[in-house]
Tab-separated table of C-alpha atoms in Angstrom:
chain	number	residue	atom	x	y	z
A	1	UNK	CA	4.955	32.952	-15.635
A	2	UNK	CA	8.316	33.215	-14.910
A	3	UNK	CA	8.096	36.176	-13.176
A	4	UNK	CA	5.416	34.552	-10.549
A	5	UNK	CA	7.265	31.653	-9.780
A	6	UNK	CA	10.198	34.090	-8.529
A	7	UNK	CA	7.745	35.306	-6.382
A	8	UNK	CA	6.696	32.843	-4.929
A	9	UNK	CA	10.389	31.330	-4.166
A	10	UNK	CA	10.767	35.195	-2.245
A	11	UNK	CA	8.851	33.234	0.748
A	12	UNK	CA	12.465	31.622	1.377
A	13	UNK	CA	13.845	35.231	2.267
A	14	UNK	CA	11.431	34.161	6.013
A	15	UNK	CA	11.536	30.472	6.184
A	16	UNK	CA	12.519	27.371	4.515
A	17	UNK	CA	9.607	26.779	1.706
A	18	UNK	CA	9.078	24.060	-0.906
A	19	UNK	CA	8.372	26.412	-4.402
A	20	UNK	CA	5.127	25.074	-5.991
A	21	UNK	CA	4.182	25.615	-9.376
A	22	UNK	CA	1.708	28.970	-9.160
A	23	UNK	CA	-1.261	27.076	-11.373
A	24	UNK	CA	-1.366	24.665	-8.190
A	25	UNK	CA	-1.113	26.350	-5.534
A	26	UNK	CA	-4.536	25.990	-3.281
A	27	UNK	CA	-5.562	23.532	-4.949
A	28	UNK	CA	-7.771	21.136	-3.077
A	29	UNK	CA	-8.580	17.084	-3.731
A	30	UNK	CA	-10.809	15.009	-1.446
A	31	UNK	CA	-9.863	11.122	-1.996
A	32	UNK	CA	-12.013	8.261	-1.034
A	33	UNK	CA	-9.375	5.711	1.896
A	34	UNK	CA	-10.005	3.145	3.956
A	35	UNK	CA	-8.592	0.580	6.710
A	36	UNK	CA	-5.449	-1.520	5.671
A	37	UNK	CA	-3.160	-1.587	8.185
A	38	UNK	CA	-0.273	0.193	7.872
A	39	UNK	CA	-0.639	1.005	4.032
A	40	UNK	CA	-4.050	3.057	5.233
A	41	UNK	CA	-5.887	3.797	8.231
A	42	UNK	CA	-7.845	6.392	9.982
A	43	UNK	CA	-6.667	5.919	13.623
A	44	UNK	CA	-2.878	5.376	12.358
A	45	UNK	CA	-0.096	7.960	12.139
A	46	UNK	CA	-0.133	10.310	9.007
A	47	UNK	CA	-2.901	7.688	8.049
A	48	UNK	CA	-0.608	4.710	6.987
A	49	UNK	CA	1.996	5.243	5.147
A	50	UNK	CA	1.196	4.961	1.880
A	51	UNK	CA	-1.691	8.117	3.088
A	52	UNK	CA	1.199	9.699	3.690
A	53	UNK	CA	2.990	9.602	0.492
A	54	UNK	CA	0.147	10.301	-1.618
A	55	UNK	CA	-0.261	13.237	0.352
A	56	UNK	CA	3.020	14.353	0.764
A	57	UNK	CA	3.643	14.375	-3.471
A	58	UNK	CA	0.708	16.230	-3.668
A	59	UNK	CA	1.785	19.203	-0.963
A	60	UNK	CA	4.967	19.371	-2.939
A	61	UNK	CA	3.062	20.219	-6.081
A	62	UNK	CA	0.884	22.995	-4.012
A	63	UNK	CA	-1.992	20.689	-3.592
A	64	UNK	CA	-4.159	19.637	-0.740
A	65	UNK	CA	-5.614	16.531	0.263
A	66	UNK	CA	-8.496	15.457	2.630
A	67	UNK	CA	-9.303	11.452	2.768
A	68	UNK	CA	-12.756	10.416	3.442
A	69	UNK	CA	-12.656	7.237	5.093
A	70	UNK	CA	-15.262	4.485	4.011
A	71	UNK	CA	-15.186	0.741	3.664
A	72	UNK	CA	-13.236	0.257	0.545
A	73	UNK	CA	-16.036	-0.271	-1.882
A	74	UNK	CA	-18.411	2.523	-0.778
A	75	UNK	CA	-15.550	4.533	-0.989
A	76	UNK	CA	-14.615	3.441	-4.417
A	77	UNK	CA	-18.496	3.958	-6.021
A	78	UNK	CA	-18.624	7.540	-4.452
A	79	UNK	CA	-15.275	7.870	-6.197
A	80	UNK	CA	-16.943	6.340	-9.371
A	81	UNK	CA	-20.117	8.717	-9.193
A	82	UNK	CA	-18.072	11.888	-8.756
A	83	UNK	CA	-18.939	12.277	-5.071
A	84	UNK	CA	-15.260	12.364	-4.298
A	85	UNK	CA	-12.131	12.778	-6.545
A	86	UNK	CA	-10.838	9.407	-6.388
A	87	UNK	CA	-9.504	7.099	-4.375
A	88	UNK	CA	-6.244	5.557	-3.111
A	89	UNK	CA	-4.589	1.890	-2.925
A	90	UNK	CA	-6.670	0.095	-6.246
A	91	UNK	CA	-5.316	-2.317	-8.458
A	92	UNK	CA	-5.314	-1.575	-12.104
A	93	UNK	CA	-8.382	-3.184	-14.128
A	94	UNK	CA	-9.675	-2.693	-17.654
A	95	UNK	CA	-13.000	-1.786	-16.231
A	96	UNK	CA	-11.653	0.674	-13.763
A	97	UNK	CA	-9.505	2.251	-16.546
A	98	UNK	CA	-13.366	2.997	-17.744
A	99	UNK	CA	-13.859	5.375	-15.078
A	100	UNK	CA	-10.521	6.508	-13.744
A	101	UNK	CA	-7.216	7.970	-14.430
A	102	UNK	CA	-4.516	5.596	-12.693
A	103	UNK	CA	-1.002	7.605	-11.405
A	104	UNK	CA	2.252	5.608	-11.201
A	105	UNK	CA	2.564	2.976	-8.837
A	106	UNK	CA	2.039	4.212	-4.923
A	107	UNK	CA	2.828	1.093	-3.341
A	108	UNK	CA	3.311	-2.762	-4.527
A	109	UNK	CA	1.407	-5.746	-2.370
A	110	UNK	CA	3.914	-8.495	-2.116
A	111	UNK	CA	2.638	-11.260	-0.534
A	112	UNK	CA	5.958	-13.689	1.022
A	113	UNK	CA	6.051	-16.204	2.903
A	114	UNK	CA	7.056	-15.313	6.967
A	115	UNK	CA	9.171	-18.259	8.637
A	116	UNK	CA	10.611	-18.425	12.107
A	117	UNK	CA	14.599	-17.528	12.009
A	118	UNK	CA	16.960	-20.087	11.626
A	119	UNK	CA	14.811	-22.328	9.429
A	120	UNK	CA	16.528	-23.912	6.447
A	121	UNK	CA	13.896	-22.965	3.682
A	122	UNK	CA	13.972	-21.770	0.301
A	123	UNK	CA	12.150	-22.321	-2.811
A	124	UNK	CA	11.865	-21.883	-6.511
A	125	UNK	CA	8.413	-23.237	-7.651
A	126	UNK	CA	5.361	-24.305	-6.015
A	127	UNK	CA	6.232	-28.113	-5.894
A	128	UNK	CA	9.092	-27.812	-3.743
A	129	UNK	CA	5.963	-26.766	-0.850
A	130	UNK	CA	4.584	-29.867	-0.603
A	131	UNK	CA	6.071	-31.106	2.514
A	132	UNK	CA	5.619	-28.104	4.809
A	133	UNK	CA	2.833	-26.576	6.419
A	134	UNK	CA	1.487	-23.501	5.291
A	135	UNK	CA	-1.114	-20.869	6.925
A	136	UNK	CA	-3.097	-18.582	4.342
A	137	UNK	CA	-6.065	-16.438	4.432
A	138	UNK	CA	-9.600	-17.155	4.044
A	139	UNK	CA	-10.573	-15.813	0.556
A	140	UNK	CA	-7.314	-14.841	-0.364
A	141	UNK	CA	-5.979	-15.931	-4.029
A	142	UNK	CA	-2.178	-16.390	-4.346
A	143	UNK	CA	-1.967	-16.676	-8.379
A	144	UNK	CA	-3.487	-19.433	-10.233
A	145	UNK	CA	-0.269	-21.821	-9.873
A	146	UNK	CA	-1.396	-22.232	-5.667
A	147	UNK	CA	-4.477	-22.482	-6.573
A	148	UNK	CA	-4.181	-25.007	-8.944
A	149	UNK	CA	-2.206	-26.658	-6.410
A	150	UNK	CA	-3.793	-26.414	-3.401
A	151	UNK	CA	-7.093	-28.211	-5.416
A	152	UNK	CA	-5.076	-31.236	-6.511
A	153	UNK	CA	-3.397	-31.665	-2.882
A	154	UNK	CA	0.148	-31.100	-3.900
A	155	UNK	CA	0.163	-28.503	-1.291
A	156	UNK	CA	-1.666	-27.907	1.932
A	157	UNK	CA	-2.743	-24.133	2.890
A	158	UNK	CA	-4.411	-24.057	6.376
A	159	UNK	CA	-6.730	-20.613	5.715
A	160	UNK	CA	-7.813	-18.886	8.918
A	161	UNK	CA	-9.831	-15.138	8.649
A	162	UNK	CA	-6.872	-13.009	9.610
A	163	UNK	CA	-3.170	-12.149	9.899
A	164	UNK	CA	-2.392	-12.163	13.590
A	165	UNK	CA	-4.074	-16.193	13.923
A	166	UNK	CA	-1.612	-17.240	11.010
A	167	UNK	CA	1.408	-15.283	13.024
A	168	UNK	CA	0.780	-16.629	16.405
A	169	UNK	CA	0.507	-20.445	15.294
A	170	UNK	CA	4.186	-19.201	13.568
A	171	UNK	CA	5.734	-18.854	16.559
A	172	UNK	CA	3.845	-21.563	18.108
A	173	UNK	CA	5.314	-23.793	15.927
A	174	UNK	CA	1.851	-24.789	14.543
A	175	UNK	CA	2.782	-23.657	10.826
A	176	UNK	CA	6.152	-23.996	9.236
A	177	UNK	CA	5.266	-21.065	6.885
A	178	UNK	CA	2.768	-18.542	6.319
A	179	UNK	CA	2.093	-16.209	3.499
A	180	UNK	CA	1.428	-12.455	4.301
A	181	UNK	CA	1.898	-9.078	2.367
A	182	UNK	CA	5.563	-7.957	3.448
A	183	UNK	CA	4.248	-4.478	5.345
A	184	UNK	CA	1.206	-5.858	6.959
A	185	UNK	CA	3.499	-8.903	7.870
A	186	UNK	CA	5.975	-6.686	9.716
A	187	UNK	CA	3.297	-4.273	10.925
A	188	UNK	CA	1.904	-7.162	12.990
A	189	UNK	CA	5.447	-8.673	13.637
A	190	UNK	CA	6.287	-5.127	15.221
A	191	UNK	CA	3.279	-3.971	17.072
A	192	UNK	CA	1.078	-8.011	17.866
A	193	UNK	CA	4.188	-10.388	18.774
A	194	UNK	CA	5.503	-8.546	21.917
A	195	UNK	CA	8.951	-10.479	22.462
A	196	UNK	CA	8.940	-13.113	20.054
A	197	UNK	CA	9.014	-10.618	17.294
A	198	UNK	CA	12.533	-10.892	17.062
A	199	UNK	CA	11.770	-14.563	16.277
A	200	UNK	CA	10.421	-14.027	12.761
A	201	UNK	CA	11.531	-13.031	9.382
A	202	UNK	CA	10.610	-13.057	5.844
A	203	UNK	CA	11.667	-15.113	2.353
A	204	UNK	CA	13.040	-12.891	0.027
A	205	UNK	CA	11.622	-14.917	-3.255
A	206	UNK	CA	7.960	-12.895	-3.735
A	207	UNK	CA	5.108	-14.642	-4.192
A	208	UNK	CA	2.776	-12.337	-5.334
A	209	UNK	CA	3.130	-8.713	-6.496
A	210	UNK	CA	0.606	-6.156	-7.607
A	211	UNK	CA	1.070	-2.360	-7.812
A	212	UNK	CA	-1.462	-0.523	-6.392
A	213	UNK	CA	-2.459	3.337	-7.550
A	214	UNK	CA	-4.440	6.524	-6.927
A	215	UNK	CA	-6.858	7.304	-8.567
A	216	UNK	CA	-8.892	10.280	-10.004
A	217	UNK	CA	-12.342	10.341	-11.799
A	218	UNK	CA	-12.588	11.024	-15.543
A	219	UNK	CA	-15.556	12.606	-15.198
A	220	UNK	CA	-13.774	15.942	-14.278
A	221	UNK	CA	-11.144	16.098	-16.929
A	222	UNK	CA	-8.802	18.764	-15.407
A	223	UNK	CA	-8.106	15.415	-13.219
A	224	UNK	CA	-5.355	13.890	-15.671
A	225	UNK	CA	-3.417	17.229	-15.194
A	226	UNK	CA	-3.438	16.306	-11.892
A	227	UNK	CA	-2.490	13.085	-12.211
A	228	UNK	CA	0.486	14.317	-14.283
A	229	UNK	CA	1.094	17.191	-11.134
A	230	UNK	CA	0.818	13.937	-8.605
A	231	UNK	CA	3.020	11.370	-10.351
A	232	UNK	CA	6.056	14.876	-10.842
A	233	UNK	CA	5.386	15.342	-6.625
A	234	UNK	CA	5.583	11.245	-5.653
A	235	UNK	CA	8.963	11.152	-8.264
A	236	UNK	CA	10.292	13.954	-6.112
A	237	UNK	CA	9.741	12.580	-3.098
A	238	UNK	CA	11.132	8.735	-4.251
A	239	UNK	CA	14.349	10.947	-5.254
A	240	UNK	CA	14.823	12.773	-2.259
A	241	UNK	CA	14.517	9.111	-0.159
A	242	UNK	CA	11.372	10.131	1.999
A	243	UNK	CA	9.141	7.129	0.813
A	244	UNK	CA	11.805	4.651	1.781
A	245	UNK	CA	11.991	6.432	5.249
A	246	UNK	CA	8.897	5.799	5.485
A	247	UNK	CA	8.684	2.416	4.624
A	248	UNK	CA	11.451	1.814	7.152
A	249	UNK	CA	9.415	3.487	9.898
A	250	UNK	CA	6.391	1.613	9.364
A	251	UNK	CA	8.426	-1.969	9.421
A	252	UNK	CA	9.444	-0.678	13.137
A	253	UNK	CA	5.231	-0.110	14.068
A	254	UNK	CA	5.494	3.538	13.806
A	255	UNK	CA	2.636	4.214	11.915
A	256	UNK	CA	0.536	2.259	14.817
A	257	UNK	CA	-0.559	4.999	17.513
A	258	UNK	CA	0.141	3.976	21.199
C-alpha cells in the first residue's frame, strides 16, 4: 500500500498535485442539491458555496461529485430510494438518521436579526423585543420562545414571503429589525441593495442555529466509508482556511453570477 501511494505522489515530479489515498481515487458520487441562495444554487458560482466545499473535501480525498438539482424534497426522496447517493444541506432528524448516514457539520443556519447602522440595539431575551418592529418570514419558525411570544402579543413579527421585501422596508425605515439567516442576509445585502448596502449590518447575539449536513444513503453500505473519506477531506480543507475564504467571498456577492 505503501508502495502505491509513493506512486502516486511521483505526479509532483510534473505539476503541483494533491496525493489521494489510492482506494479513492476515481471514485464517483452523484448528490441530490437544490436552490438556496448562496449556500446552493445551480446558476451560482461553484454552485453556492457550501456546493463548493462539499465538493472540494471530496476532490481532496480522490473523489468526484456531480449534483443533480431538484426542488429540495424530490431531491431528498430520490436520495431516500437510492436513485442518487445523497443529498446536501439537511438538518439532522431521528427519522432521517433511518435512512442516511449524516457527515460533520457543512454549514450552520443562523438566523440574526439585520438592523440599519448606527442603531442603538441589543438584546438578551425575547422580552426586551417588545417595543420594536420586526419583519419575519411567512412560515418560518424562530424557536418555540418567538413563537410563544409572538401568539400572546408580547412581540410583533410583520411576516412577508421573502427576504429582499423584509430588506427593502429595512432601509426604508418601515422595520426597525428583521430576522434573516446571516449568509442569505448578506448575499442579498451585497448583490439586491445597490448603494444602501453599506447601510446595513447584523446583531452578533444568534437567534437561531442549526447545522446542516451531507448526506449518503444506507442502503449502499460502502457509503459510511465515505462519509468517514468526506468528513477527513472537509477537516483538511477547514485547516488549510479555504472554507472561511469562501465564506468571505460569498458575504461580498461572489458566488452570484453577473
Amino acid at each position: 500500500m505503501m508502495k502505491k501511494l509513493t506512486m502516486l505522489c511521483l505526479v509532483m515530479v510534473f505539476s503541483t498535485a494533491i496525493c489521494v489515498h489510492s482506494g479513492n481515487a476515481g471514485e464517483k458520487v452523484t448528490l441530490a442539491n437544490g436552490d438556496w441562495a448562496p449556500y446552493f444554487g445551480e446558476n451560482l458560482k461553484h454552485n453556492g458555496v457550501v456546493s463548493r466545499i462539499v465538493k472540494e473535501a471530496f476532490a481532496l480525498e480522490g473523489v468526484d461529485v456531480d449534483y443533480a438539482f431538484r426542488p429540495w424534497k424530490r431531491g431528498f426522496e430520490e436520495a431516500k430510494q437510492g436513485k442518487l447517493d445523497g443529498a446536501v444541506g439537511w438538518v439532522k432528524n431521528d427519522d432521517r438518521l433511518k435512512d442516511f448516514f449524516f457527515s460533520a457539520p457543512i454549514a450552520k443556519n443562523t438566523n440574526v436579526f439585520f438592523v440599519k447602522k448606527g442603531t442603538d440595539f441589543s438584546w438578551n431575551s425575547v422580552s426586551d423585543l417588545g417595543k420594536y418592529k420586526i419583519g419575519g418570514i411567512v412560515g418560518f419558525f424562530y424557536g418555540k420562545e418567538f413563537e410563544d411570544a409572538e401568539k400572546s402579543g408580547a412581540i410583533m413579527i410583520d411576516r412577508v414571503p421573502d427576504d429582499e421585501t423584509n430588506f427593502k422596508k429595512l432601509i426604508a425605515g418601515r422595520m426597525d429589525l428583521i430576522i434573516a439567516d446571516l449568509e442569505v442576509g448578506y448575499d442579498l445585502i451585497n448583490t439586491k441593495m445597490g448603494e444602501a448596502a453599506g447601510q446595513l449590518t447584523h446583531n452578533a447575539k444568534a437567534i437561531t442555529e442549526e447545522d446542516l449536513f451531507l448526506l449518503m444513503n444506507r442502503q449502499n453500505t460502502s457509503n459510511e466509508q465515505l462519509i468517514e473519506t468526506f468528513n477527513k477531506g472537509l477537516e483538511n480543507l477547514q485547516t488549510s482556511g479555504k472554507s472561511d475564504q469562501y465564506y468571505e467571498e460569498s458575504r461580498r456577492g461572489e458566488y452570484r453570477v453577473k
